[in-house]
Structure formats: structure tokens, C-alpha cells
Short mmCIF file of C-alpha atoms in Angstrom, two decimals:
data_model
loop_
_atom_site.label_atom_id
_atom_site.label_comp_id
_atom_site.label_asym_id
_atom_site.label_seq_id
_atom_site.Cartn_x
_atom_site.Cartn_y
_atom_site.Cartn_z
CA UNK A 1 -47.08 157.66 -69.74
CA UNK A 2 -44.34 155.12 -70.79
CA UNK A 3 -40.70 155.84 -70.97
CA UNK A 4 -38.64 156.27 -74.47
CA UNK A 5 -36.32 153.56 -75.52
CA UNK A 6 -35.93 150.35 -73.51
CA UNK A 7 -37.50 151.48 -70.68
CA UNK A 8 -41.31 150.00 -71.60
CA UNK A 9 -39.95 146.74 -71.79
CA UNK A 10 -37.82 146.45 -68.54
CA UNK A 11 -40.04 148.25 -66.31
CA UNK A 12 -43.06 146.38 -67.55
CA UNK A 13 -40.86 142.95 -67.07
CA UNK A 14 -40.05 144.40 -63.53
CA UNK A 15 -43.58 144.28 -62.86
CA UNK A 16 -44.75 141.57 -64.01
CA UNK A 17 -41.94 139.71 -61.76
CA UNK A 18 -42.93 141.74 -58.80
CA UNK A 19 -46.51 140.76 -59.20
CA UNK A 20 -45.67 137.13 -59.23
CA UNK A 21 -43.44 137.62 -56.13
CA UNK A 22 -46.72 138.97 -54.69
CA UNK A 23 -48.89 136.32 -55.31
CA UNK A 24 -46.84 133.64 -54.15
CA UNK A 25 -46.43 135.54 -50.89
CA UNK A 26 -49.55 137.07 -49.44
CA UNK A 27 -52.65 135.25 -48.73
CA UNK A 28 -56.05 135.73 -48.59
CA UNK A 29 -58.03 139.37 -49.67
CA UNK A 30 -54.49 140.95 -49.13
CA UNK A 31 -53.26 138.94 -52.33
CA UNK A 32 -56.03 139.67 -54.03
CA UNK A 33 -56.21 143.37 -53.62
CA UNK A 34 -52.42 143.58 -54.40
CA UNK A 35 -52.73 141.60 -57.76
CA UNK A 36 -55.33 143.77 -58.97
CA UNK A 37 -53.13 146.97 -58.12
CA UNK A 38 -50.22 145.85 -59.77
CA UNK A 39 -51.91 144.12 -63.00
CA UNK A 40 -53.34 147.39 -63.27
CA UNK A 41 -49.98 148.63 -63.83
CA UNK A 42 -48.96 145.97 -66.52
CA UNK A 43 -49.38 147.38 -70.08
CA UNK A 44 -52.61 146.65 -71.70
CA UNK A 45 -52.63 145.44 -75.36
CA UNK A 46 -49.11 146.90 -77.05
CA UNK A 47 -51.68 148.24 -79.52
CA UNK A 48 -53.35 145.08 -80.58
CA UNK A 49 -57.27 144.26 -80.49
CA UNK A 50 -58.58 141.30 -78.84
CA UNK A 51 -61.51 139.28 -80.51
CA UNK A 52 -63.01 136.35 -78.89
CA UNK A 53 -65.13 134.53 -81.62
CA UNK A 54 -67.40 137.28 -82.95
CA UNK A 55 -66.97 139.63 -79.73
CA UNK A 56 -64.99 142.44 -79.73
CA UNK A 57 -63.29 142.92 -76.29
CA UNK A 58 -63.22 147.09 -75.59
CA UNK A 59 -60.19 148.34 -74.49
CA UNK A 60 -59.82 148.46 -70.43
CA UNK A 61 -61.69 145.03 -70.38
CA UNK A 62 -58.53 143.04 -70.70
CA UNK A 63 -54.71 143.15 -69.81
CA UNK A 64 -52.15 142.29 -71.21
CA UNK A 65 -48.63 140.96 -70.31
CA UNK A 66 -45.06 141.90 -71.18
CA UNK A 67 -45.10 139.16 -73.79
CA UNK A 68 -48.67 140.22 -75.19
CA UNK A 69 -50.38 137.47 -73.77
CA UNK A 70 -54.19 137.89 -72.18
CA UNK A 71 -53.86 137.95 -68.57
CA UNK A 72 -56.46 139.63 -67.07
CA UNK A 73 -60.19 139.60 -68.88
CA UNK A 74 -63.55 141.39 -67.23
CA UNK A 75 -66.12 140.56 -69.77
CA UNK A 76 -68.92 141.83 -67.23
CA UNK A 77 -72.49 142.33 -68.84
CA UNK A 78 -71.48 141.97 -72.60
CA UNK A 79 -74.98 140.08 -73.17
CA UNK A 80 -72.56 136.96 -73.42
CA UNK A 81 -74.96 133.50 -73.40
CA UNK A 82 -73.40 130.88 -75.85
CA UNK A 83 -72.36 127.95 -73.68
CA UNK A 84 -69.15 127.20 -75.83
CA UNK A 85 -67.61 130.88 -75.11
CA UNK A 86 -64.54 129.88 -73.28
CA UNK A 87 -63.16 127.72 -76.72
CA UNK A 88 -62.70 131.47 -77.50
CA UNK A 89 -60.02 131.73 -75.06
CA UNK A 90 -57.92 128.34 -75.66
CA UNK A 91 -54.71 130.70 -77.17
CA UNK A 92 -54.48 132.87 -74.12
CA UNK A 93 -55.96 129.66 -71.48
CA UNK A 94 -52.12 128.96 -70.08
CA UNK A 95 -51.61 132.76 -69.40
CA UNK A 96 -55.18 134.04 -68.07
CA UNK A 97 -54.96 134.99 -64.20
CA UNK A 98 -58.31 136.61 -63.43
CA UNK A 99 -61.81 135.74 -65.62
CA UNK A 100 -64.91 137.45 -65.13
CA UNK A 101 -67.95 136.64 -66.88
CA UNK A 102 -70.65 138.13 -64.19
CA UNK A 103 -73.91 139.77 -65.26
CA UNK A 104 -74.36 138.02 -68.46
CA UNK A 105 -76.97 135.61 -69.79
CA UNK A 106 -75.26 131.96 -69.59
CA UNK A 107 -77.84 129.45 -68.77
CA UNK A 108 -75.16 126.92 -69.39
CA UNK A 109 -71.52 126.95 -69.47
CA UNK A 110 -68.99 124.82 -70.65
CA UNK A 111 -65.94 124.79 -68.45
CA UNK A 112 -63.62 122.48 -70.34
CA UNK A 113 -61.10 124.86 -71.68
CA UNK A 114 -59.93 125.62 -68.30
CA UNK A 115 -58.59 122.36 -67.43
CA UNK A 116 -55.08 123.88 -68.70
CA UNK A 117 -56.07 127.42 -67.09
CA UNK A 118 -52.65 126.42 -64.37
CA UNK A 119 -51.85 130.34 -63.92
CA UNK A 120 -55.91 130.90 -63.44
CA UNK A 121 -56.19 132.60 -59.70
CA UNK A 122 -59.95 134.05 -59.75
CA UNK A 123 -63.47 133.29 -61.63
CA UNK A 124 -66.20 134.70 -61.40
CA UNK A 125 -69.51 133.81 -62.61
CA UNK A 126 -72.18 135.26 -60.94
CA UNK A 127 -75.16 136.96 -61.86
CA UNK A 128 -75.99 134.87 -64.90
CA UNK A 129 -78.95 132.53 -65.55
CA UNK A 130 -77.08 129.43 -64.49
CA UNK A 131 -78.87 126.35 -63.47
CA UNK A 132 -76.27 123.70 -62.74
CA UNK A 133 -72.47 123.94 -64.10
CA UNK A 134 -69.96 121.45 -63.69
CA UNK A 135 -66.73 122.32 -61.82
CA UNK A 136 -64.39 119.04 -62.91
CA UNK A 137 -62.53 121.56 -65.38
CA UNK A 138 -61.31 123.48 -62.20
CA UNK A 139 -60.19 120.27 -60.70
CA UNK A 140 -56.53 120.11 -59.46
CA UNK A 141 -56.11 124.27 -60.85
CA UNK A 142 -52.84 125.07 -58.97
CA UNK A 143 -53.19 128.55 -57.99
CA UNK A 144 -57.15 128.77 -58.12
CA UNK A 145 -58.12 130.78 -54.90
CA UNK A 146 -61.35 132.30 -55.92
CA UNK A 147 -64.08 131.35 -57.42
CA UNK A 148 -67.57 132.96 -56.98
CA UNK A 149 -71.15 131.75 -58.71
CA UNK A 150 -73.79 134.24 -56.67
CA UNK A 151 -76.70 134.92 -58.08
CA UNK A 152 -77.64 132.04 -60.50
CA UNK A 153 -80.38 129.44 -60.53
CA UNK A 154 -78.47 126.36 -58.75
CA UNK A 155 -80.71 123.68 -57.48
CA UNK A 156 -77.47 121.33 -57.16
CA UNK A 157 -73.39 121.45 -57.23
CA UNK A 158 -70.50 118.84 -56.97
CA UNK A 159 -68.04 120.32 -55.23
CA UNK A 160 -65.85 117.35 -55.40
CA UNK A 161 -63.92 118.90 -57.95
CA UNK A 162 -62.11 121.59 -55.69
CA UNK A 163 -61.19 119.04 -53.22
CA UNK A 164 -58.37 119.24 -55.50
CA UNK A 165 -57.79 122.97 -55.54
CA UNK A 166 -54.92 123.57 -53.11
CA UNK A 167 -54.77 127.11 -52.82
CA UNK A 168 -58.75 127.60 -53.34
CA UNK A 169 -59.45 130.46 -50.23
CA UNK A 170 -62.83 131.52 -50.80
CA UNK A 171 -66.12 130.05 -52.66
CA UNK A 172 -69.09 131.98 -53.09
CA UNK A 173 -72.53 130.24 -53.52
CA UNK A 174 -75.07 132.79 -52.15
CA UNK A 175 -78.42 133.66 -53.96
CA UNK A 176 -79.09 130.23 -55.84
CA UNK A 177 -81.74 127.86 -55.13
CA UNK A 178 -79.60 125.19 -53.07
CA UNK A 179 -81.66 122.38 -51.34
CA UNK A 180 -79.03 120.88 -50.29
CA UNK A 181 -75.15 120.82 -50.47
CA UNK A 182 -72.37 117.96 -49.54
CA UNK A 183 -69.49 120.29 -48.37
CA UNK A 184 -67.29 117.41 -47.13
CA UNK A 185 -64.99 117.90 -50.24
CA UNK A 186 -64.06 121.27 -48.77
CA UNK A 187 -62.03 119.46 -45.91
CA UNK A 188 -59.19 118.87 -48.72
CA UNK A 189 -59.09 122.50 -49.35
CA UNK A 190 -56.00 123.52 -46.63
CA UNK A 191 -56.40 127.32 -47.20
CA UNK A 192 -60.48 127.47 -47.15
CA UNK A 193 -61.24 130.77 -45.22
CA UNK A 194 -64.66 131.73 -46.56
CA UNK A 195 -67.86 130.31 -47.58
CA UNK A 196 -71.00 132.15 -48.35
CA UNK A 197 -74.04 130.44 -48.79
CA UNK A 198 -76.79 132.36 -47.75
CA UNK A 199 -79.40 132.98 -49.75
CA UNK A 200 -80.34 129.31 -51.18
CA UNK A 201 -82.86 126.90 -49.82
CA UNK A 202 -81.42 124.58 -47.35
CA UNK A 203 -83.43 123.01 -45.15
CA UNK A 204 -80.16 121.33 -43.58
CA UNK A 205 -76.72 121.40 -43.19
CA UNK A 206 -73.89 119.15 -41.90
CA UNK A 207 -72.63 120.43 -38.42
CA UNK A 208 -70.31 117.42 -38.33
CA UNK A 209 -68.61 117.50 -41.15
CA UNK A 210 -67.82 121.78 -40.97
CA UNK A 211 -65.92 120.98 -38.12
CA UNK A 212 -63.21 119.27 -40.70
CA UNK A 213 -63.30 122.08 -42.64
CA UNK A 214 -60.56 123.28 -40.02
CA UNK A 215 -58.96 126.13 -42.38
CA UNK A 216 -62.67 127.73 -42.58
CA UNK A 217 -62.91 131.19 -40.73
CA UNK A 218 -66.11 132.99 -41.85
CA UNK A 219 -69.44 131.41 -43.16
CA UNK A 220 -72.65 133.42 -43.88
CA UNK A 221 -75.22 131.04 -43.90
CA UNK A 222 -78.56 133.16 -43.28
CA UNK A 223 -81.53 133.59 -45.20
CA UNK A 224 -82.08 130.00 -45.60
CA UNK A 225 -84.67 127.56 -43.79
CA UNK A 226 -82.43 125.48 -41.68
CA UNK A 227 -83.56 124.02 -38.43
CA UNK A 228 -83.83 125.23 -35.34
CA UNK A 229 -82.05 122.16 -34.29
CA UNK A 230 -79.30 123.15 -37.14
CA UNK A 231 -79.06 126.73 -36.17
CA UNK A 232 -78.20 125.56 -32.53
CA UNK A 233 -75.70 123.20 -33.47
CA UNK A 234 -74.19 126.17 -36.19
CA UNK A 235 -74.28 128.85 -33.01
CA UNK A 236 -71.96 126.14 -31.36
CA UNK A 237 -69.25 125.86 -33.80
CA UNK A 238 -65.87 127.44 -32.26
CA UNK A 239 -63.46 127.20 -35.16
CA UNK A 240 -65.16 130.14 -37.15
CA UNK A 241 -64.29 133.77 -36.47
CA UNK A 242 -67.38 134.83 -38.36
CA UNK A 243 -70.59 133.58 -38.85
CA UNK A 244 -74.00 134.82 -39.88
CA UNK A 245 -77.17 132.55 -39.70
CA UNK A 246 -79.68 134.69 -38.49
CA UNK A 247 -80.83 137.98 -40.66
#
């Protein structure tokens, strides 16, 4: 319940500035669990609707800031599909922290409004009907840390584009159809902890070039038809904490 008076304002300012402190000075799951608490505590919508195009956005799908700008949007299994969607966001792309557009029906999506996305921290898109998507929107994203496309129908990806993602921690790619992969772009990600890509078709997979991934702590990499040859090599690797290539 808010406060009478002043009070809204402030203590939803103080917030919002503790939040930022936050994400500038945890890392990894920590900072993500901790954003979510606190933009949970941010006021939602001072009242006003949000409309994206012809979609009405229910209230508790989106969050608001001090200022009334979009920060936060969850627009999990609306029946979404039309590739252009994300023009429907260019007034709130400089503001928008956390976008999820899992569980819809995309097939193809057009990434271009979030070149200017610099305060975008997490994306998800998994779950859809995706069969290729192309990342260079998310190129150079400052505070970009997680971005996560399970679950589509991926026969290919250029990952060159996060090379230039400096605070990108984890990438999830599990459950496409993935023949192959180059992940030497991933050696320009400093923070890289986690890569899942289990569930794809890889016959092979670059032993060599994972040990310059030096950041990288966990990859799950089962469920796939690598080599036996690769699999050794994989069993090998001493820089990872956590690995899974075997069901």
C-alpha cells in the first residue's frame, strides 16, 4: 500500500536508485535474482494502460518506473507472431531492462529496434517457432547479460554479434536444431559463465577454441551426437566447473 503525500515519489525514486546500485555491483544469477526482487517493488503503471500496436498489455505484465517509463515487460504466451512487434516498443526502447517474449508463435523476428535498447539487461526468446534470427541489433548492448533462445527451430546462428556484448554472462541455445556452431566470438565476451547447448544436432564441436573462452564456467552440452573423439577431448577440459555431455 503506498504512503500519502510525497512519500510515493521518494520512496519509489529510492528504489529505483538502489536497484541500479545493485546491478552495477553483483554479478552473475545473484544480480539477476536481486533485480527481479527489487523491480518488483518499483510501482507499476501510475494508473496508465500500456498498448503495443493492437495488443493490450494486462496489468502485472509490465513495470513501470518512477518517471512512467516501461521497464520491465513479460509478454509470455500472448499468441504474439508478427515479425515487426518490437517497432511497438521504440518509445519505451532506451528505458526497457528485462524483455520476454517466450512461448509465443514468432517464426521470424525483427531485432532492429533494440540497437538503442543501452539499459536492456535480459531477453528472452524461447519457446517460439524461430528458425534463424539475427543478433547484430544486440551488438555492442552495454549491460546485456542474458539472453536465452531455447526451444526454437535453429539450424544456424552468428554469434559474432555478442563478441561485442561486454557484460553478456550467460547464452542459452538448448533445444534447436544446431548442426553446427562457431563459438570463437564468445572469447570477447570477459564475463561468459554459462553456455547451454544441449539439445541441438552437433556432430562436432571446437575443443580448441573453448579453451579461449577462459571466463566460461559451466557448459551443458549433452543430448547431441558429438564424437567419441569430441566427447574425450570435452571430458579433458579443466577450466569449466561444470559440464554435462553425457545424459
Amino acid at each position: 500500500m503506498m504512503a500519502q503525500g510525497n512519500e510515493p515519489r521518494s520512496s519509489t525514486e529510492a528504489i529505483r536508485l538502489l536497484a541500479n546500485r545493485l546491478i552495477a555491483a553483483l554479478r552473475g544469477w545473484v544480480c539477476i535474482f536481486a533485480l527481479g526482487l527489487f523491480l518488483s517493488a518499483i510501482s507499476t503503471a501510475h494508473g496508465m494502460p500500456l498498448r503495443l500496436g493492437g495488443v493490450e498489455v494486462p496489468e502485472g505484465k509490465f513495470m513501470r518506473d518512477a518517471a512512467g517509463q516501461v521497464i520491465s515487460l513479460n509478454l509470455s504466451g500472448m499468441g504474439l507472431r508478427d515479425e515487426r512487434f518490437l517497432d511497438y516498443l521504440r518509445p519505451h526502447i532506451h528505458t526497457i531492462q528485462a524483455l520476454n517474449l517466450s512461448d509465443n508463435k514468432f517464426s521470424r523476428l525483427d531485432l532492429s529496434p533494440l540497437s538503442n535498447a543501452i539499459n536492456l539487461f535480459s531477453i528472452d526468446l524461447s519457446n517460439n517457432n524461430l528458425r534463424e534470427i539475427n543478433l547484430s541489433p544486440l551488438e555492442g548492448l552495454p549491460r546485456l547479460s542474458l539472453v536465452v533462445l531455447a526451444s526454437n527451430r535453429m539450424e544456424s546462428i552468428s554469434l559474432s554479434p555478442l563478441a561485442k556484448c561486454p557484460q553478456l554472462r550467460i547464452l542459452q541455445l538448448q533445444n534447436n536444431q544446431l548442426g553446427s556452431i562457431d563459438i570463437a566470438p564468445l572469447a570477447e565476451c570477459p564475463d561468459l559463465r554459462t553456455l547451454w547447448l544441449y539439445g541441438n544436432q552437433l556432430t562436432d564441436f571446437c575443443v580448441e577454441t573453448m579453451k579461449n573462452i577462459e571466463s566460461l564456467r559451466e557448459l551443458r552440452i549433452y543430448d547431441n551426437k558429438l564424437s567419441d573423439r569430441c566427447i574425450t577431448e570435452l571430458e579433458r577440459l579443466k577450466s569449466l566447473e561444470e559440464i554435462d555431455i553425457l545424459l
